[in-house]
Amino acid sequence: DYAWKTAEDYELIFPQGTFTDIYGVTNDTVRSKFQLKSKEEYGQFKMNIDMGSFTHPFIIQLLGEKDVVLQQHIVTKSTKVDFGFLIPGKYGMKAIYDQNANGRWDTGSYLGHRQPERIDIHPKVFEVRGNWDLEEEWKVSLSKEVLPTVGPKD
């Protein structure tokens, strides 16, 4: 815990030999200077998730540019997800129907006759602005046949 202050100059230093990789190689000295932005320079984003009648958890992902996952939350019931303070910009949303509740998206298996876990991508791009609060609603949905069976029928 530290009483960080905005507009102050900070420097993070990792001296030589602080980190060692699996091959025994150590780092050179690394210095990184930074300043904290004021709270007003960030925006807040909250999403009210309506899971409807789904009983399996959903993995809710906040996406940045090029669909990079910035945050991930697992929800098991309809709830409000708070993404906190974000740098102003455009963000997307993805929901993964986590059928086996392992906290990650699973691919399908042709040999195991299993489809990949289904996803729902929010059609809207959300613009977060500095010193603004953005709150949206999302009723996650999937096709009628949520997890179809592949392969021969018994």
PDB file of C-alpha atoms in Angstrom:
ATOM      1  CA  ASP A   1       0.000   0.000   0.000  1.00  0.00           C
ATOM      2  CA  TYR A   2       1.311   3.367  -0.998  1.00  0.00           C
ATOM      3  CA  ALA A   3      -0.299   6.807  -1.174  1.00  0.00           C
ATOM      4  CA  TRP A   4       0.187   7.281  -4.925  1.00  0.00           C
ATOM      5  CA  LYS A   5      -0.192  10.864  -6.158  1.00  0.00           C
ATOM      6  CA  THR A   6      -1.148  12.101  -9.588  1.00  0.00           C
ATOM      7  CA  ALA A   7       1.277  14.270 -11.570  1.00  0.00           C
ATOM      8  CA  GLU A   8       4.213  12.915  -9.517  1.00  0.00           C
ATOM      9  CA  ASP A   9       7.209  11.368 -11.230  1.00  0.00           C
ATOM     10  CA  TYR A  10       7.891   7.744 -10.285  1.00  0.00           C
ATOM     11  CA  GLU A  11      10.595   5.328 -11.341  1.00  0.00           C
ATOM     12  CA  LEU A  12      10.438   1.553 -11.144  1.00  0.00           C
ATOM     13  CA  ILE A  13      13.868  -0.113 -11.001  1.00  0.00           C
ATOM     14  CA  PHE A  14      14.710  -3.798 -11.367  1.00  0.00           C
ATOM     15  CA  PRO A  15      18.430  -4.209 -10.603  1.00  0.00           C
ATOM     16  CA  GLN A  16      20.601  -6.611 -12.584  1.00  0.00           C
ATOM     17  CA  GLY A  17      19.980 -10.218 -11.545  1.00  0.00           C
ATOM     18  CA  THR A  18      16.487  -9.630 -10.121  1.00  0.00           C
ATOM     19  CA  PHE A  19      14.902 -12.165 -12.472  1.00  0.00           C
ATOM     20  CA  THR A  20      16.268 -15.501 -13.675  1.00  0.00           C
ATOM     21  CA  ASP A  21      14.652 -17.475 -16.495  1.00  0.00           C
ATOM     22  CA  ILE A  22      14.458 -21.261 -16.812  1.00  0.00           C
ATOM     23  CA  TYR A  23      17.859 -21.323 -18.558  1.00  0.00           C
ATOM     24  CA  GLY A  24      19.624 -19.430 -15.758  1.00  0.00           C
ATOM     25  CA  VAL A  25      19.875 -16.159 -17.705  1.00  0.00           C
ATOM     26  CA  THR A  26      19.364 -13.027 -15.579  1.00  0.00           C
ATOM     27  CA  ASN A  27      18.071  -9.595 -16.505  1.00  0.00           C
ATOM     28  CA  ASP A  28      20.054  -6.394 -17.052  1.00  0.00           C
ATOM     29  CA  THR A  29      19.066  -3.367 -14.982  1.00  0.00           C
ATOM     30  CA  VAL A  30      15.648  -2.120 -16.081  1.00  0.00           C
ATOM     31  CA  ARG A  31      14.356   1.390 -15.314  1.00  0.00           C
ATOM     32  CA  SER A  32      10.863   2.591 -16.128  1.00  0.00           C
ATOM     33  CA  LYS A  33       9.646   6.122 -15.439  1.00  0.00           C
ATOM     34  CA  PHE A  34       5.939   6.883 -15.188  1.00  0.00           C
ATOM     35  CA  GLN A  35       3.282   9.281 -13.911  1.00  0.00           C
ATOM     36  CA  LEU A  36      -0.211   8.502 -12.701  1.00  0.00           C
ATOM     37  CA  LYS A  37      -3.099  10.141 -14.491  1.00  0.00           C
ATOM     38  CA  SER A  38      -5.764  11.927 -12.514  1.00  0.00           C
ATOM     39  CA  LYS A  39      -8.985  10.080 -11.732  1.00  0.00           C
ATOM     40  CA  GLU A  40     -10.845  12.451 -14.064  1.00  0.00           C
ATOM     41  CA  GLU A  41      -8.841  11.198 -17.048  1.00  0.00           C
ATOM     42  CA  TYR A  42     -10.399   7.731 -16.745  1.00  0.00           C
ATOM     43  CA  GLY A  43     -13.940   6.567 -17.461  1.00  0.00           C
ATOM     44  CA  GLN A  44     -15.958   3.951 -15.615  1.00  0.00           C
ATOM     45  CA  PHE A  45     -17.814   1.136 -17.346  1.00  0.00           C
ATOM     46  CA  LYS A  46     -20.420  -1.194 -15.841  1.00  0.00           C
ATOM     47  CA  MET A  47     -22.474  -3.866 -17.592  1.00  0.00           C
ATOM     48  CA  ASN A  48     -25.732  -5.318 -16.233  1.00  0.00           C
ATOM     49  CA  ILE A  49     -25.668  -8.966 -17.342  1.00  0.00           C
ATOM     50  CA  ASP A  50     -29.028 -10.734 -17.754  1.00  0.00           C
ATOM     51  CA  MET A  51     -28.396 -14.488 -18.022  1.00  0.00           C
ATOM     52  CA  GLY A  52     -32.065 -15.354 -18.449  1.00  0.00           C
ATOM     53  CA  SER A  53     -32.663 -19.046 -17.738  1.00  0.00           C
ATOM     54  CA  PHE A  54     -29.065 -20.213 -18.263  1.00  0.00           C
ATOM     55  CA  THR A  55     -27.706 -22.255 -15.360  1.00  0.00           C
ATOM     56  CA  HIS A  56     -24.092 -22.726 -16.452  1.00  0.00           C
ATOM     57  CA  PRO A  57     -21.655 -19.867 -15.836  1.00  0.00           C
ATOM     58  CA  PHE A  58     -20.691 -17.318 -18.459  1.00  0.00           C
ATOM     59  CA  ILE A  59     -17.229 -15.845 -18.900  1.00  0.00           C
ATOM     60  CA  ILE A  60     -17.705 -12.131 -19.577  1.00  0.00           C
ATOM     61  CA  GLN A  61     -14.762 -10.550 -21.390  1.00  0.00           C
ATOM     62  CA  LEU A  62     -13.954  -6.878 -21.961  1.00  0.00           C
ATOM     63  CA  LEU A  63     -12.194  -6.544 -25.318  1.00  0.00           C
ATOM     64  CA  GLY A  64      -9.784  -3.822 -26.422  1.00  0.00           C
ATOM     65  CA  GLU A  65      -8.351  -3.108 -29.828  1.00  0.00           C
ATOM     66  CA  LYS A  66      -7.941  -6.149 -32.084  1.00  0.00           C
ATOM     67  CA  ASP A  67     -10.160  -8.146 -29.668  1.00  0.00           C
ATOM     68  CA  VAL A  68      -7.456  -8.366 -26.991  1.00  0.00           C
ATOM     69  CA  VAL A  69      -8.997  -9.565 -23.705  1.00  0.00           C
ATOM     70  CA  LEU A  70      -8.415  -6.836 -21.117  1.00  0.00           C
ATOM     71  CA  GLN A  71     -10.564  -8.174 -18.283  1.00  0.00           C
ATOM     72  CA  GLN A  72     -12.505 -11.324 -17.610  1.00  0.00           C
ATOM     73  CA  HIS A  73     -15.248 -12.033 -15.070  1.00  0.00           C
ATOM     74  CA  ILE A  74     -17.101 -15.287 -14.406  1.00  0.00           C
ATOM     75  CA  VAL A  75     -20.798 -14.832 -13.652  1.00  0.00           C
ATOM     76  CA  THR A  76     -23.159 -17.521 -12.428  1.00  0.00           C
ATOM     77  CA  LYS A  77     -26.303 -15.383 -12.194  1.00  0.00           C
ATOM     78  CA  SER A  78     -27.668 -12.116 -13.526  1.00  0.00           C
ATOM     79  CA  THR A  79     -25.478  -9.400 -12.044  1.00  0.00           C
ATOM     80  CA  LYS A  80     -23.677  -6.102 -12.610  1.00  0.00           C
ATOM     81  CA  VAL A  81     -20.047  -6.374 -13.730  1.00  0.00           C
ATOM     82  CA  ASP A  82     -17.886  -3.353 -12.885  1.00  0.00           C
ATOM     83  CA  PHE A  83     -14.836  -2.942 -15.121  1.00  0.00           C
ATOM     84  CA  GLY A  84     -13.566  -0.051 -12.995  1.00  0.00           C
ATOM     85  CA  PHE A  85     -11.515   2.846 -14.288  1.00  0.00           C
ATOM     86  CA  LEU A  86     -10.595   2.520 -17.958  1.00  0.00           C
ATOM     87  CA  ILE A  87      -8.496   4.560 -20.328  1.00  0.00           C
ATOM     88  CA  PRO A  88     -10.838   6.434 -22.693  1.00  0.00           C
ATOM     89  CA  GLY A  89     -11.390   4.447 -25.861  1.00  0.00           C
ATOM     90  CA  LYS A  90     -13.577   1.905 -27.624  1.00  0.00           C
ATOM     91  CA  TYR A  91     -14.312  -1.476 -26.088  1.00  0.00           C
ATOM     92  CA  GLY A  92     -16.172  -4.639 -27.082  1.00  0.00           C
ATOM     93  CA  MET A  93     -17.804  -7.409 -25.070  1.00  0.00           C
ATOM     94  CA  LYS A  94     -17.855 -11.192 -25.412  1.00  0.00           C
ATOM     95  CA  ALA A  95     -19.711 -13.828 -23.368  1.00  0.00           C
ATOM     96  CA  ILE A  96     -18.567 -17.462 -23.371  1.00  0.00           C
ATOM     97  CA  TYR A  97     -21.066 -20.138 -22.323  1.00  0.00           C
ATOM     98  CA  ASP A  98     -18.800 -22.099 -19.970  1.00  0.00           C
ATOM     99  CA  GLN A  99     -20.583 -25.453 -20.145  1.00  0.00           C
ATOM    100  CA  ASN A 100     -18.014 -27.363 -18.080  1.00  0.00           C
ATOM    101  CA  ALA A 101     -17.405 -24.440 -15.649  1.00  0.00           C
ATOM    102  CA  ASN A 102     -13.622 -24.544 -15.973  1.00  0.00           C
ATOM    103  CA  GLY A 103     -13.213 -20.773 -16.444  1.00  0.00           C
ATOM    104  CA  ARG A 104     -11.932 -20.858 -20.026  1.00  0.00           C
ATOM    105  CA  TRP A 105     -13.191 -21.344 -23.583  1.00  0.00           C
ATOM    106  CA  ASP A 106     -12.852 -24.937 -24.771  1.00  0.00           C
ATOM    107  CA  THR A 107     -12.524 -26.044 -28.360  1.00  0.00           C
ATOM    108  CA  GLY A 108     -14.598 -28.877 -29.692  1.00  0.00           C
ATOM    109  CA  SER A 109     -13.480 -32.426 -30.341  1.00  0.00           C
ATOM    110  CA  TYR A 110     -14.400 -34.201 -33.540  1.00  0.00           C
ATOM    111  CA  LEU A 111     -13.465 -37.566 -32.098  1.00  0.00           C
ATOM    112  CA  GLY A 112     -15.275 -36.834 -28.838  1.00  0.00           C
ATOM    113  CA  HIS A 113     -18.382 -35.619 -30.717  1.00  0.00           C
ATOM    114  CA  ARG A 114     -18.270 -32.306 -28.840  1.00  0.00           C
ATOM    115  CA  GLN A 115     -18.872 -28.818 -30.218  1.00  0.00           C
ATOM    116  CA  PRO A 116     -16.795 -25.870 -28.987  1.00  0.00           C
ATOM    117  CA  GLU A 117     -18.318 -23.805 -26.195  1.00  0.00           C
ATOM    118  CA  ARG A 118     -20.693 -21.220 -27.632  1.00  0.00           C
ATOM    119  CA  ILE A 119     -20.049 -17.482 -27.518  1.00  0.00           C
ATOM    120  CA  ASP A 120     -22.149 -14.348 -27.784  1.00  0.00           C
ATOM    121  CA  ILE A 121     -20.517 -11.124 -28.986  1.00  0.00           C
ATOM    122  CA  HIS A 122     -22.264  -7.884 -28.103  1.00  0.00           C
ATOM    123  CA  PRO A 123     -23.117  -6.090 -31.368  1.00  0.00           C
ATOM    124  CA  LYS A 124     -22.318  -2.648 -29.948  1.00  0.00           C
ATOM    125  CA  VAL A 125     -18.908  -1.000 -29.563  1.00  0.00           C
ATOM    126  CA  PHE A 126     -18.796   0.941 -26.287  1.00  0.00           C
ATOM    127  CA  GLU A 127     -17.032   4.280 -26.103  1.00  0.00           C
ATOM    128  CA  VAL A 128     -15.636   5.101 -22.678  1.00  0.00           C
ATOM    129  CA  ARG A 129     -14.868   8.789 -22.151  1.00  0.00           C
ATOM    130  CA  GLY A 130     -12.778  10.478 -19.505  1.00  0.00           C
ATOM    131  CA  ASN A 131     -14.667  11.563 -16.372  1.00  0.00           C
ATOM    132  CA  TRP A 132     -17.818   9.724 -17.536  1.00  0.00           C
ATOM    133  CA  ASP A 133     -19.701   6.746 -16.129  1.00  0.00           C
ATOM    134  CA  LEU A 134     -21.111   4.331 -18.708  1.00  0.00           C
ATOM    135  CA  GLU A 135     -23.654   1.694 -17.688  1.00  0.00           C
ATOM    136  CA  GLU A 136     -25.221  -0.700 -20.194  1.00  0.00           C
ATOM    137  CA  GLU A 137     -27.532  -3.754 -20.225  1.00  0.00           C
ATOM    138  CA  TRP A 138     -26.872  -7.070 -21.954  1.00  0.00           C
ATOM    139  CA  LYS A 139     -29.160 -10.088 -22.197  1.00  0.00           C
ATOM    140  CA  VAL A 140     -26.796 -12.840 -23.260  1.00  0.00           C
ATOM    141  CA  SER A 141     -28.286 -15.267 -25.740  1.00  0.00           C
ATOM    142  CA  LEU A 142     -27.357 -18.257 -27.816  1.00  0.00           C
ATOM    143  CA  SER A 143     -29.151 -20.118 -30.560  1.00  0.00           C
ATOM    144  CA  LYS A 144     -32.103 -22.351 -29.582  1.00  0.00           C
ATOM    145  CA  GLU A 145     -29.962 -25.467 -29.742  1.00  0.00           C
ATOM    146  CA  VAL A 146     -27.208 -24.407 -27.338  1.00  0.00           C
ATOM    147  CA  LEU A 147     -24.857 -27.360 -27.636  1.00  0.00           C
ATOM    148  CA  PRO A 148     -25.701 -29.545 -30.634  1.00  0.00           C
ATOM    149  CA  THR A 149     -24.296 -33.053 -30.882  1.00  0.00           C
ATOM    150  CA  VAL A 150     -21.991 -33.928 -33.768  1.00  0.00           C
ATOM    151  CA  GLY A 151     -21.226 -37.306 -35.216  1.00  0.00           C
ATOM    152  CA  PRO A 152     -23.391 -40.374 -35.613  1.00  0.00           C
ATOM    153  CA  LYS A 153     -26.645 -40.670 -33.656  1.00  0.00           C
ATOM    154  CA  ASP A 154     -27.166 -43.769 -31.495  1.00  0.00           C
TER     155      ASP A 154
END
